[in-house]
Structures are given as structure tokens and as C-alpha cells.
Amino acid sequence: METTMVLFAALCLSVVVQIQGHSWSRWYDRDNPSGTGDWETVADLRKSHYICGGCKPIGAECRVKGSSTVFTRWRGSAPDKLAANCLPTKGLICKNADQGSGGYCKDYEIRFLCPSTRVETGPYLDRDDPSATGDWESVSSFRTTDNNNICRGVRPLCTLCRDKSNKTPYYSTGDKFNAGLACGWDTGLVCTTEVNGKYCRDYEVQFRCPVIGTCPTCGNARWTNWLNRDSPTATGDWEHVGPTGHNPCNSHEPIDIQCRERSTGRPWDQTGQVFKNKCTPSEGLVCVNADQASRQSCKDYEVRFLCP
């Protein structure tokens, strides 16, 4: 059970709380494959309620509805060809057009594993008013515009968003939000008049930051060692996450990732190279030699992950 929200007396005050434990959500089946396919996506589910209490799912299990055979990103397989294969942060997508011979997708359901990682919870913040282009309550806006380094530069584990005036959760206000910024657990919220088609409400957001430490029994998040599974001598440098790449958090979804050039320690995004996977916790980092200018090869990169 999620603990009762702690009230804060001052903006700078924060408190460590225990969030919903490493436990499974209920099974979701929001779509049927009678149209274009079966779309059991996290983005669609979050339009009507929080998943994992507003926190990042760290695992997912999928199955055909009525079946007891479960598959995940890491083990088992679906009877259909999937466009999104039971990913904790994306969900499951099966397109009828991909099945061939006029076949339809099976009807799938999905459930999510919610983290028990300790978090540091701050007060609700409201950095913007919706009087101009909209309401910008994103992590990047806080950091770059307001010089407020949310979670000390680490990705938040959870984000809660609500109408400032009446405390209505974001998903119940009727507003439409910008892609990837509908109260994303590590991105925050942005509602623009262009996307919403009208003036947005004034929102406030609360970020919950992972507590990082080495205590094995304290429920802290922890960084892995720097990992380097590949060298760029063949097609490129493939430091990707998945069954053929890194599995850094024992089949749990990483909270965050850091990527750098191995020889110099220079951050990946300061090397001037082109990347196929741009240093994300779900996908890792991939640099392909053929994508580089002037027939250059990729540099040798290493990555580390923050595990729940």
C-alpha cells in the first residue's frame, strides 16, 4: 500500500517515504483486436488513472486473455508478431497488419510490477501559469529555465500532477497533454493550447526522487558498475538493453542511465556522434558506424544503470 502523502511546511523540506512495494498491479485489457490490432499501451492506460501510483513500472507480464502462459521482455514469446513486446514503460502493441494472411491479433492483457525503492518526496511545485502558450511543468523546464535541478540530476522515479485550484488529478481534467509529457514519471507535464485546443488549466507537480545508496537491505536505488559489452570494430558499439544486450537490473527496468566515452570519460552527447539509441534506461546506447560522418567509426562507450 502506498503511504499517506506527507504534508510539507516549507518548500525545501523533503521526506523519505516507502512507496507501493515490489508488487504486481491488476491485469489490464483496455483494447480488443477488432480494429487495427491490440493496443495495451502505458500511454493509453495513463489517460484514465495512475499506474503504480504515478511511479515508473519496473516490470511487466503479458498473456493472451484467458491463458495462463505468461511472457515478458526477457523470457517467453507471444503467439503473434508484436510491435512492442511487453515493455514496462511502453506496454504491448500487436498490429493486425503485421500478422500476415489476413490474420488478427490475439486479445492480450498486461500487468505491471511497481517499485519498492525508497524515494525522497518534495512539495507540489508550480513554475508556470497557462496564460501564454500553455502550462509548462516539465523536468527540463525546471532544470534549464529555473535552475532547479530536480532530483539532483537523476530521473525522478514518480511524478504526481493535479489541477492547482481544485486538486483534481491531471487525467480527470479533460485537458490534452503534449506527447511524452502527460505527467510522465521522469518528464513531468506540459499542456499547450496548440495541443489542447483551448486554454490549459494551471497544474502543479510533485516529484519523488530515488534514494541512492549501497545498503542491500534498505530499499535504496543503486548504480551498477560501468559496463562495456561491445567494441566498435564491427558494425558499431551496441550497449543496448534487452535479451541480446545488457540486463543490468536482473530483468527489472532501470530507473536511469549514464553513458560516456570509455577512454576519456566524456559524456556521450558531447562526442559529436550520431546515435541509434540515445542513452535511455529502457534501450541503452547504440552507435552505428555507418551513421557517422566521413566514414568515421563509433567511439568505444560504456554505460551504467541505476537499478530499483
PDB file of C-alpha atoms in Angstrom:
ATOM      1  CA  MET A   1       0.000   0.000   0.000  1.00  0.00           C
ATOM      2  CA  GLU A   2       1.187   3.472  -0.774  1.00  0.00           C
ATOM      3  CA  THR A   3       1.796   5.524   2.331  1.00  0.00           C
ATOM      4  CA  THR A   4      -0.250   8.575   3.106  1.00  0.00           C
ATOM      5  CA  MET A   5       1.148  11.654   1.432  1.00  0.00           C
ATOM      6  CA  VAL A   6       3.251  13.745   3.777  1.00  0.00           C
ATOM      7  CA  LEU A   7       2.333  17.428   4.017  1.00  0.00           C
ATOM      8  CA  PHE A   8       5.171  19.860   3.801  1.00  0.00           C
ATOM      9  CA  ALA A   9       5.555  23.086   5.755  1.00  0.00           C
ATOM     10  CA  ALA A  10       8.288  24.571   3.602  1.00  0.00           C
ATOM     11  CA  LEU A  11       9.388  24.365   0.007  1.00  0.00           C
ATOM     12  CA  CYS A  12      12.805  22.968   0.862  1.00  0.00           C
ATOM     13  CA  LEU A  13      11.505  20.253   3.153  1.00  0.00           C
ATOM     14  CA  SER A  14      11.539  16.666   1.884  1.00  0.00           C
ATOM     15  CA  VAL A  15      10.951  13.292   3.447  1.00  0.00           C
ATOM     16  CA  VAL A  16      11.820   9.700   2.610  1.00  0.00           C
ATOM     17  CA  VAL A  17       8.767   7.505   2.225  1.00  0.00           C
ATOM     18  CA  GLN A  18       8.135   3.937   1.188  1.00  0.00           C
ATOM     19  CA  ILE A  19       6.048   3.704  -1.952  1.00  0.00           C
ATOM     20  CA  GLN A  20       3.978   0.831  -3.260  1.00  0.00           C
ATOM     21  CA  GLY A  21       6.104  -2.307  -2.908  1.00  0.00           C
ATOM     22  CA  HIS A  22       7.586  -4.637  -5.492  1.00  0.00           C
ATOM     23  CA  SER A  23       4.100  -5.935  -6.181  1.00  0.00           C
ATOM     24  CA  TRP A  24       2.013  -6.561  -9.243  1.00  0.00           C
ATOM     25  CA  SER A  25      -0.817  -4.414 -10.483  1.00  0.00           C
ATOM     26  CA  ARG A  26      -4.061  -5.966 -11.643  1.00  0.00           C
ATOM     27  CA  TRP A  27      -4.319  -7.292 -15.192  1.00  0.00           C
ATOM     28  CA  TYR A  28      -5.334  -4.669 -17.772  1.00  0.00           C
ATOM     29  CA  ASP A  29      -7.210  -5.315 -21.014  1.00  0.00           C
ATOM     30  CA  ARG A  30      -8.172  -1.921 -22.424  1.00  0.00           C
ATOM     31  CA  ASP A  31      -8.456  -2.872 -26.105  1.00  0.00           C
ATOM     32  CA  ASN A  32      -9.774  -5.576 -28.403  1.00  0.00           C
ATOM     33  CA  PRO A  33      -8.045  -6.569 -31.652  1.00  0.00           C
ATOM     34  CA  SER A  34     -11.087  -5.986 -33.850  1.00  0.00           C
ATOM     35  CA  GLY A  35      -9.757  -2.678 -35.254  1.00  0.00           C
ATOM     36  CA  THR A  36      -6.120  -2.139 -36.189  1.00  0.00           C
ATOM     37  CA  GLY A  37      -4.898  -4.534 -33.516  1.00  0.00           C
ATOM     38  CA  ASP A  38      -4.498  -4.799 -29.752  1.00  0.00           C
ATOM     39  CA  TRP A  39      -3.022  -1.709 -28.113  1.00  0.00           C
ATOM     40  CA  GLU A  40      -2.320  -2.287 -24.422  1.00  0.00           C
ATOM     41  CA  THR A  41      -0.093   0.760 -24.066  1.00  0.00           C
ATOM     42  CA  VAL A  42       1.071   2.553 -20.950  1.00  0.00           C
ATOM     43  CA  ALA A  43       0.271   5.922 -22.544  1.00  0.00           C
ATOM     44  CA  ASP A  44      -3.353   4.957 -23.158  1.00  0.00           C
ATOM     45  CA  LEU A  45      -3.804   3.430 -19.707  1.00  0.00           C
ATOM     46  CA  ARG A  46      -2.436   6.566 -18.035  1.00  0.00           C
ATOM     47  CA  LYS A  47      -5.100   8.725 -19.682  1.00  0.00           C
ATOM     48  CA  SER A  48      -7.611   7.485 -17.108  1.00  0.00           C
ATOM     49  CA  HIS A  49      -5.572   6.746 -13.951  1.00  0.00           C
ATOM     50  CA  TYR A  50      -2.119   6.365 -12.457  1.00  0.00           C
ATOM     51  CA  ILE A  51      -0.181   3.144 -12.941  1.00  0.00           C
ATOM     52  CA  CYS A  52       1.903   2.199  -9.896  1.00  0.00           C
ATOM     53  CA  GLY A  53       0.686   5.305  -8.077  1.00  0.00           C
ATOM     54  CA  GLY A  54       2.422   7.607 -10.563  1.00  0.00           C
ATOM     55  CA  CYS A  55       5.717   5.708 -10.409  1.00  0.00           C
ATOM     56  CA  LYS A  56       7.687   4.050 -13.157  1.00  0.00           C
ATOM     57  CA  PRO A  57       6.794   0.378 -13.672  1.00  0.00           C
ATOM     58  CA  ILE A  58       9.914  -1.760 -13.310  1.00  0.00           C
ATOM     59  CA  GLY A  59       8.491  -4.896 -14.914  1.00  0.00           C
ATOM     60  CA  ALA A  60       5.621  -6.197 -16.998  1.00  0.00           C
ATOM     61  CA  GLU A  61       3.983  -9.548 -17.706  1.00  0.00           C
ATOM     62  CA  CYS A  62       1.705 -10.266 -20.660  1.00  0.00           C
ATOM     63  CA  ARG A  63      -0.542 -13.112 -21.721  1.00  0.00           C
ATOM     64  CA  VAL A  64      -3.360 -13.930 -24.085  1.00  0.00           C
ATOM     65  CA  LYS A  65      -6.575 -13.250 -22.223  1.00  0.00           C
ATOM     66  CA  GLY A  66      -7.837 -16.488 -20.678  1.00  0.00           C
ATOM     67  CA  SER A  67      -4.406 -18.124 -20.861  1.00  0.00           C
ATOM     68  CA  SER A  68      -2.040 -18.920 -18.004  1.00  0.00           C
ATOM     69  CA  THR A  69       1.062 -18.748 -20.213  1.00  0.00           C
ATOM     70  CA  VAL A  70       2.943 -15.546 -19.376  1.00  0.00           C
ATOM     71  CA  PHE A  71       5.719 -13.867 -21.336  1.00  0.00           C
ATOM     72  CA  THR A  72       7.887 -10.826 -20.629  1.00  0.00           C
ATOM     73  CA  ARG A  73      10.501  -8.740 -22.352  1.00  0.00           C
ATOM     74  CA  TRP A  74      13.097 -11.183 -21.095  1.00  0.00           C
ATOM     75  CA  ARG A  75      11.504 -14.608 -21.353  1.00  0.00           C
ATOM     76  CA  GLY A  76       8.861 -16.457 -23.306  1.00  0.00           C
ATOM     77  CA  SER A  77       7.246 -15.267 -26.508  1.00  0.00           C
ATOM     78  CA  ALA A  78       3.883 -14.160 -27.833  1.00  0.00           C
ATOM     79  CA  PRO A  79       1.959 -16.220 -30.393  1.00  0.00           C
ATOM     80  CA  ASP A  80       1.797 -13.103 -32.611  1.00  0.00           C
ATOM     81  CA  LYS A  81       4.347 -10.718 -34.044  1.00  0.00           C
ATOM     82  CA  LEU A  82       4.440  -7.706 -31.700  1.00  0.00           C
ATOM     83  CA  ALA A  83       5.402  -4.094 -32.379  1.00  0.00           C
ATOM     84  CA  ALA A  84       6.020  -3.536 -28.643  1.00  0.00           C
ATOM     85  CA  ASN A  85       6.924  -6.693 -26.762  1.00  0.00           C
ATOM     86  CA  CYS A  86       5.568  -6.336 -23.216  1.00  0.00           C
ATOM     87  CA  LEU A  87       7.770  -3.387 -22.267  1.00  0.00           C
ATOM     88  CA  PRO A  88       7.267  -1.938 -18.754  1.00  0.00           C
ATOM     89  CA  THR A  89       7.314   1.678 -19.944  1.00  0.00           C
ATOM     90  CA  LYS A  90       5.506   1.195 -23.268  1.00  0.00           C
ATOM     91  CA  GLY A  91       3.240  -1.827 -22.885  1.00  0.00           C
ATOM     92  CA  LEU A  92       2.191  -4.224 -25.628  1.00  0.00           C
ATOM     93  CA  ILE A  93       1.250  -3.451 -29.237  1.00  0.00           C
ATOM     94  CA  CYS A  94       0.064  -6.048 -31.726  1.00  0.00           C
ATOM     95  CA  LYS A  95      -0.898  -4.811 -35.204  1.00  0.00           C
ATOM     96  CA  ASN A  96      -3.261  -6.895 -37.315  1.00  0.00           C
ATOM     97  CA  ALA A  97      -1.421  -5.776 -40.463  1.00  0.00           C
ATOM     98  CA  ASP A  98       1.785  -7.398 -39.201  1.00  0.00           C
ATOM     99  CA  GLN A  99       0.282 -10.870 -38.805  1.00  0.00           C
ATOM    100  CA  GLY A 100       0.064 -11.798 -42.478  1.00  0.00           C
ATOM    101  CA  SER A 101      -2.578 -13.784 -44.378  1.00  0.00           C
ATOM    102  CA  GLY A 102      -5.332 -11.508 -43.094  1.00  0.00           C
ATOM    103  CA  GLY A 103      -4.910 -12.751 -39.547  1.00  0.00           C
ATOM    104  CA  TYR A 104      -5.973 -10.921 -36.412  1.00  0.00           C
ATOM    105  CA  CYS A 105      -4.004 -10.443 -33.226  1.00  0.00           C
ATOM    106  CA  LYS A 106      -4.957 -12.350 -30.133  1.00  0.00           C
ATOM    107  CA  ASP A 107      -6.586 -10.391 -27.294  1.00  0.00           C
ATOM    108  CA  TYR A 108      -3.828  -9.633 -24.769  1.00  0.00           C
ATOM    109  CA  GLU A 109      -3.713  -8.370 -21.204  1.00  0.00           C
ATOM    110  CA  ILE A 110      -0.827  -6.883 -19.263  1.00  0.00           C
ATOM    111  CA  ARG A 111       0.144  -6.184 -15.670  1.00  0.00           C
ATOM    112  CA  PHE A 112       2.957  -4.100 -14.189  1.00  0.00           C
ATOM    113  CA  LEU A 113       5.482  -4.525 -11.401  1.00  0.00           C
ATOM    114  CA  CYS A 114       5.575  -1.461  -9.125  1.00  0.00           C
ATOM    115  CA  PRO A 115       8.783  -0.455  -7.327  1.00  0.00           C
ATOM    116  CA  SER A 116       9.558  -0.589  -3.618  1.00  0.00           C
ATOM    117  CA  THR A 117      12.518   1.763  -3.982  1.00  0.00           C
ATOM    118  CA  ARG A 118      12.734   4.425  -1.283  1.00  0.00           C
ATOM    119  CA  VAL A 119      12.017   7.924  -2.526  1.00  0.00           C
ATOM    120  CA  GLU A 120      12.574  11.475  -1.382  1.00  0.00           C
ATOM    121  CA  THR A 121       9.342  13.398  -1.820  1.00  0.00           C
ATOM    122  CA  GLY A 122       9.156  17.144  -2.255  1.00  0.00           C
ATOM    123  CA  PRO A 123       6.219  19.571  -2.218  1.00  0.00           C
ATOM    124  CA  TYR A 124       3.949  20.301  -5.150  1.00  0.00           C
ATOM    125  CA  LEU A 125       5.576  22.829  -7.485  1.00  0.00           C
ATOM    126  CA  ASP A 126       4.009  25.287  -9.925  1.00  0.00           C
ATOM    127  CA  ARG A 127       6.588  27.078 -12.075  1.00  0.00           C
ATOM    128  CA  ASP A 128       4.302  28.366 -14.826  1.00  0.00           C
ATOM    129  CA  ASP A 129       0.880  29.848 -15.499  1.00  0.00           C
ATOM    130  CA  PRO A 130      -1.112  28.873 -18.590  1.00  0.00           C
ATOM    131  CA  SER A 131      -1.631  32.438 -19.794  1.00  0.00           C
ATOM    132  CA  ALA A 132       0.795  32.266 -22.738  1.00  0.00           C
ATOM    133  CA  THR A 133       1.431  29.126 -24.826  1.00  0.00           C
ATOM    134  CA  GLY A 134       0.303  26.774 -22.083  1.00  0.00           C
ATOM    135  CA  ASP A 135       1.424  25.308 -18.775  1.00  0.00           C
ATOM    136  CA  TRP A 136       4.995  24.005 -18.729  1.00  0.00           C
ATOM    137  CA  GLU A 137       5.668  21.883 -15.629  1.00  0.00           C
ATOM    138  CA  SER A 138       8.330  19.648 -17.169  1.00  0.00           C
ATOM    139  CA  VAL A 139      11.532  18.385 -15.571  1.00  0.00           C
ATOM    140  CA  SER A 140      13.566  20.030 -18.341  1.00  0.00           C
ATOM    141  CA  SER A 141      11.863  23.414 -17.775  1.00  0.00           C
ATOM    142  CA  PHE A 142      12.559  23.308 -14.060  1.00  0.00           C
ATOM    143  CA  ARG A 143      16.205  22.456 -14.705  1.00  0.00           C
ATOM    144  CA  THR A 144      17.083  24.666 -17.668  1.00  0.00           C
ATOM    145  CA  THR A 145      14.824  27.683 -17.162  1.00  0.00           C
ATOM    146  CA  ASP A 146      14.510  27.843 -13.380  1.00  0.00           C
ATOM    147  CA  ASN A 147      17.872  26.340 -12.429  1.00  0.00           C
ATOM    148  CA  ASN A 148      16.019  23.881 -10.183  1.00  0.00           C
ATOM    149  CA  ASN A 149      17.968  20.646 -10.512  1.00  0.00           C
ATOM    150  CA  ILE A 150      15.096  18.244  -9.856  1.00  0.00           C
ATOM    151  CA  CYS A 151      16.290  15.047  -8.125  1.00  0.00           C
ATOM    152  CA  ARG A 152      19.884  16.324  -8.264  1.00  0.00           C
ATOM    153  CA  GLY A 153      20.034  15.497 -11.958  1.00  0.00           C
ATOM    154  CA  VAL A 154      18.745  11.931 -11.673  1.00  0.00           C
ATOM    155  CA  ARG A 155      15.485  10.951 -13.333  1.00  0.00           C
ATOM    156  CA  PRO A 156      12.506  11.072 -10.958  1.00  0.00           C
ATOM    157  CA  LEU A 157      11.005   7.695 -10.120  1.00  0.00           C
ATOM    158  CA  CYS A 158       7.465   9.075  -9.691  1.00  0.00           C
ATOM    159  CA  THR A 159       5.529  12.193 -10.641  1.00  0.00           C
ATOM    160  CA  LEU A 160       2.077  13.289  -9.480  1.00  0.00           C
ATOM    161  CA  CYS A 161       0.189  16.068 -11.280  1.00  0.00           C
ATOM    162  CA  ARG A 162      -3.013  17.889 -10.411  1.00  0.00           C
ATOM    163  CA  ASP A 163      -5.100  20.987 -11.064  1.00  0.00           C
ATOM    164  CA  LYS A 164      -3.750  23.593  -8.661  1.00  0.00           C
ATOM    165  CA  SER A 165      -7.149  25.098  -7.873  1.00  0.00           C
ATOM    166  CA  ASN A 166      -9.235  22.015  -7.052  1.00  0.00           C
ATOM    167  CA  LYS A 167      -6.578  19.247  -6.727  1.00  0.00           C
ATOM    168  CA  THR A 168      -8.164  17.157  -9.496  1.00  0.00           C
ATOM    169  CA  PRO A 169      -5.693  14.603 -10.930  1.00  0.00           C
ATOM    170  CA  TYR A 170      -4.414  15.532 -14.373  1.00  0.00           C
ATOM    171  CA  TYR A 171      -6.219  12.628 -16.054  1.00  0.00           C
ATOM    172  CA  SER A 172      -9.632  13.821 -14.838  1.00  0.00           C
ATOM    173  CA  THR A 173      -9.443  17.441 -16.019  1.00  0.00           C
ATOM    174  CA  GLY A 174     -10.358  16.868 -19.672  1.00  0.00           C
ATOM    175  CA  ASP A 175      -7.182  18.579 -20.911  1.00  0.00           C
ATOM    176  CA  LYS A 176      -4.938  17.051 -23.559  1.00  0.00           C
ATOM    177  CA  PHE A 177      -1.202  16.926 -22.973  1.00  0.00           C
ATOM    178  CA  ASN A 178       1.860  17.030 -25.179  1.00  0.00           C
ATOM    179  CA  ALA A 179       3.315  13.719 -26.300  1.00  0.00           C
ATOM    180  CA  GLY A 180       5.560  12.164 -23.659  1.00  0.00           C
ATOM    181  CA  LEU A 181       4.651  14.905 -21.171  1.00  0.00           C
ATOM    182  CA  ALA A 182       1.322  13.710 -19.793  1.00  0.00           C
ATOM    183  CA  CYS A 183       2.612  13.615 -16.223  1.00  0.00           C
ATOM    184  CA  GLY A 184       5.456  11.308 -17.217  1.00  0.00           C
ATOM    185  CA  TRP A 185       7.235   9.887 -14.184  1.00  0.00           C
ATOM    186  CA  ASP A 186      10.592  11.213 -15.443  1.00  0.00           C
ATOM    187  CA  THR A 187       9.451  14.069 -17.707  1.00  0.00           C
ATOM    188  CA  GLY A 188       6.689  15.966 -15.897  1.00  0.00           C
ATOM    189  CA  LEU A 189       3.719  17.685 -17.532  1.00  0.00           C
ATOM    190  CA  VAL A 190       3.214  20.078 -20.436  1.00  0.00           C
ATOM    191  CA  CYS A 191      -0.171  21.257 -21.693  1.00  0.00           C
ATOM    192  CA  THR A 192      -0.094  23.688 -24.621  1.00  0.00           C
ATOM    193  CA  THR A 193      -3.051  25.497 -26.140  1.00  0.00           C
ATOM    194  CA  GLU A 194      -1.986  24.157 -29.540  1.00  0.00           C
ATOM    195  CA  VAL A 195      -2.383  20.541 -28.431  1.00  0.00           C
ATOM    196  CA  ASN A 196      -5.284  21.103 -26.042  1.00  0.00           C
ATOM    197  CA  GLY A 197      -7.310  23.253 -28.429  1.00  0.00           C
ATOM    198  CA  LYS A 198      -8.151  25.655 -25.580  1.00  0.00           C
ATOM    199  CA  TYR A 199      -6.548  27.262 -22.550  1.00  0.00           C
ATOM    200  CA  CYS A 200      -4.998  24.724 -20.209  1.00  0.00           C
ATOM    201  CA  ARG A 201      -5.654  24.546 -16.500  1.00  0.00           C
ATOM    202  CA  ASP A 202      -2.959  25.616 -14.073  1.00  0.00           C
ATOM    203  CA  TYR A 203      -1.155  22.472 -12.907  1.00  0.00           C
ATOM    204  CA  GLU A 204       1.214  21.662 -10.087  1.00  0.00           C
ATOM    205  CA  VAL A 205       3.529  18.669  -9.937  1.00  0.00           C
ATOM    206  CA  GLN A 206       5.241  16.638  -7.260  1.00  0.00           C
ATOM    207  CA  PHE A 207       8.450  14.715  -7.965  1.00  0.00           C
ATOM    208  CA  ARG A 208       9.615  11.703  -5.998  1.00  0.00           C
ATOM    209  CA  CYS A 209      13.331  11.083  -6.311  1.00  0.00           C
ATOM    210  CA  PRO A 210      15.026   7.708  -5.830  1.00  0.00           C
ATOM    211  CA  VAL A 211      17.169   7.466  -2.704  1.00  0.00           C
ATOM    212  CA  ILE A 212      20.563   6.194  -3.867  1.00  0.00           C
ATOM    213  CA  GLY A 213      22.823   4.125  -1.632  1.00  0.00           C
ATOM    214  CA  THR A 214      24.701   0.858  -1.250  1.00  0.00           C
ATOM    215  CA  CYS A 215      22.783  -0.660   1.675  1.00  0.00           C
ATOM    216  CA  PRO A 216      21.475  -4.011   0.346  1.00  0.00           C
ATOM    217  CA  THR A 217      18.513  -4.168   2.745  1.00  0.00           C
ATOM    218  CA  CYS A 218      17.421  -0.512   2.844  1.00  0.00           C
ATOM    219  CA  GLY A 219      15.402  -0.402  -0.373  1.00  0.00           C
ATOM    220  CA  ASN A 220      17.732   2.155  -1.947  1.00  0.00           C
ATOM    221  CA  ALA A 221      18.362   2.545  -5.640  1.00  0.00           C
ATOM    222  CA  ARG A 222      21.918   1.636  -6.622  1.00  0.00           C
ATOM    223  CA  TRP A 223      24.253   2.267  -9.519  1.00  0.00           C
ATOM    224  CA  THR A 224      25.832  -0.640 -11.351  1.00  0.00           C
ATOM    225  CA  ASN A 225      29.494  -0.640 -12.262  1.00  0.00           C
ATOM    226  CA  TRP A 226      30.408   0.841 -15.620  1.00  0.00           C
ATOM    227  CA  LEU A 227      29.613  -1.764 -18.283  1.00  0.00           C
ATOM    228  CA  ASN A 228      31.120  -2.232 -21.740  1.00  0.00           C
ATOM    229  CA  ARG A 229      29.809  -5.243 -23.634  1.00  0.00           C
ATOM    230  CA  ASP A 230      30.920  -4.262 -27.131  1.00  0.00           C
ATOM    231  CA  SER A 231      33.686  -2.596 -29.128  1.00  0.00           C
ATOM    232  CA  PRO A 232      33.036  -0.553 -32.286  1.00  0.00           C
ATOM    233  CA  THR A 233      35.234  -2.668 -34.529  1.00  0.00           C
ATOM    234  CA  ALA A 234      32.347  -4.338 -36.396  1.00  0.00           C
ATOM    235  CA  THR A 235      29.065  -2.511 -37.120  1.00  0.00           C
ATOM    236  CA  GLY A 236      29.346  -0.119 -34.178  1.00  0.00           C
ATOM    237  CA  ASP A 237      29.094  -0.008 -30.405  1.00  0.00           C
ATOM    238  CA  TRP A 238      26.000  -1.787 -29.075  1.00  0.00           C
ATOM    239  CA  GLU A 239      25.460  -1.040 -25.396  1.00  0.00           C
ATOM    240  CA  HIS A 240      21.745  -1.763 -25.676  1.00  0.00           C
ATOM    241  CA  VAL A 241      19.278  -3.170 -23.149  1.00  0.00           C
ATOM    242  CA  GLY A 242      17.415  -6.356 -23.997  1.00  0.00           C
ATOM    243  CA  PRO A 243      17.723 -10.130 -24.352  1.00  0.00           C
ATOM    244  CA  THR A 244      20.746  -9.744 -26.668  1.00  0.00           C
ATOM    245  CA  GLY A 245      22.327  -6.903 -24.691  1.00  0.00           C
ATOM    246  CA  HIS A 246      22.566  -5.626 -21.136  1.00  0.00           C
ATOM    247  CA  ASN A 247      20.259  -6.921 -18.404  1.00  0.00           C
ATOM    248  CA  PRO A 248      21.705  -4.737 -15.664  1.00  0.00           C
ATOM    249  CA  CYS A 249      18.922  -4.847 -13.056  1.00  0.00           C
ATOM    250  CA  ASN A 250      18.027  -8.551 -13.020  1.00  0.00           C
ATOM    251  CA  SER A 251      15.173  -8.158 -15.529  1.00  0.00           C
ATOM    252  CA  HIS A 252      13.843  -5.040 -13.800  1.00  0.00           C
ATOM    253  CA  GLU A 253      13.544  -1.748 -15.659  1.00  0.00           C
ATOM    254  CA  PRO A 254      16.423   0.648 -14.826  1.00  0.00           C
ATOM    255  CA  ILE A 255      15.486   3.993 -13.284  1.00  0.00           C
ATOM    256  CA  ASP A 256      18.261   5.918 -15.015  1.00  0.00           C
ATOM    257  CA  ILE A 257      21.361   5.528 -17.157  1.00  0.00           C
ATOM    258  CA  GLN A 258      24.658   7.314 -17.698  1.00  0.00           C
ATOM    259  CA  CYS A 259      26.747   6.921 -20.857  1.00  0.00           C
ATOM    260  CA  ARG A 260      30.269   8.104 -21.628  1.00  0.00           C
ATOM    261  CA  GLU A 261      33.242   7.578 -23.887  1.00  0.00           C
ATOM    262  CA  ARG A 262      35.344   4.911 -22.254  1.00  0.00           C
ATOM    263  CA  SER A 263      38.799   6.354 -22.855  1.00  0.00           C
ATOM    264  CA  THR A 264      38.126   9.967 -21.853  1.00  0.00           C
ATOM    265  CA  GLY A 265      35.029   9.870 -19.622  1.00  0.00           C
ATOM    266  CA  ARG A 266      33.403  12.456 -21.904  1.00  0.00           C
ATOM    267  CA  PRO A 267      29.573  12.344 -21.833  1.00  0.00           C
ATOM    268  CA  TRP A 268      28.055  10.607 -24.833  1.00  0.00           C
ATOM    269  CA  ASP A 269      26.185  13.694 -26.052  1.00  0.00           C
ATOM    270  CA  GLN A 270      29.377  15.750 -26.219  1.00  0.00           C
ATOM    271  CA  THR A 271      31.221  13.496 -28.671  1.00  0.00           C
ATOM    272  CA  GLY A 272      29.527  14.819 -31.817  1.00  0.00           C
ATOM    273  CA  GLN A 273      28.495  11.345 -32.971  1.00  0.00           C
ATOM    274  CA  VAL A 274      25.123  10.106 -34.229  1.00  0.00           C
ATOM    275  CA  PHE A 275      23.264   7.538 -32.115  1.00  0.00           C
ATOM    276  CA  LYS A 276      20.607   4.960 -32.875  1.00  0.00           C
ATOM    277  CA  ASN A 277      19.669   4.583 -29.181  1.00  0.00           C
ATOM    278  CA  LYS A 278      20.203   7.823 -27.287  1.00  0.00           C
ATOM    279  CA  CYS A 279      21.215   6.705 -23.791  1.00  0.00           C
ATOM    280  CA  THR A 280      17.799   5.845 -22.347  1.00  0.00           C
ATOM    281  CA  PRO A 281      17.198   3.445 -19.431  1.00  0.00           C
ATOM    282  CA  SER A 282      14.868   1.243 -21.481  1.00  0.00           C
ATOM    283  CA  GLU A 283      17.037   0.995 -24.595  1.00  0.00           C
ATOM    284  CA  GLY A 284      20.606   1.830 -23.609  1.00  0.00           C
ATOM    285  CA  LEU A 285      23.042   3.342 -26.101  1.00  0.00           C
ATOM    286  CA  VAL A 286      23.774   2.257 -29.672  1.00  0.00           C
ATOM    287  CA  CYS A 287      26.189   3.910 -32.092  1.00  0.00           C
ATOM    288  CA  VAL A 288      26.302   2.545 -35.666  1.00  0.00           C
ATOM    289  CA  ASN A 289      29.473   3.080 -37.708  1.00  0.00           C
ATOM    290  CA  ALA A 290      27.530   3.544 -40.955  1.00  0.00           C
ATOM    291  CA  ASP A 291      25.667   6.526 -39.471  1.00  0.00           C
ATOM    292  CA  GLN A 292      28.813   8.547 -38.773  1.00  0.00           C
ATOM    293  CA  ALA A 293      30.153  11.315 -40.988  1.00  0.00           C
ATOM    294  CA  SER A 294      33.253  10.961 -43.149  1.00  0.00           C
ATOM    295  CA  ARG A 295      33.398   7.192 -42.662  1.00  0.00           C
ATOM    296  CA  GLN A 296      34.364   7.567 -39.032  1.00  0.00           C
ATOM    297  CA  SER A 297      33.914   4.712 -36.611  1.00  0.00           C
ATOM    298  CA  CYS A 298      31.980   5.000 -33.387  1.00  0.00           C
ATOM    299  CA  LYS A 299      33.924   5.613 -30.250  1.00  0.00           C
ATOM    300  CA  ASP A 300      34.011   2.947 -27.545  1.00  0.00           C
ATOM    301  CA  TYR A 301      31.305   3.734 -24.987  1.00  0.00           C
ATOM    302  CA  GLU A 302      30.465   2.429 -21.536  1.00  0.00           C
ATOM    303  CA  VAL A 303      27.238   2.686 -19.600  1.00  0.00           C
ATOM    304  CA  ARG A 304      25.962   2.296 -16.063  1.00  0.00           C
ATOM    305  CA  PHE A 305      22.421   1.928 -14.779  1.00  0.00           C
ATOM    306  CA  LEU A 306      20.507   2.997 -11.696  1.00  0.00           C
ATOM    307  CA  CYS A 307      18.582  -0.063 -10.530  1.00  0.00           C
ATOM    308  CA  PRO A 308      15.453  -0.070  -8.343  1.00  0.00           C
TER     309      PRO A 308
END
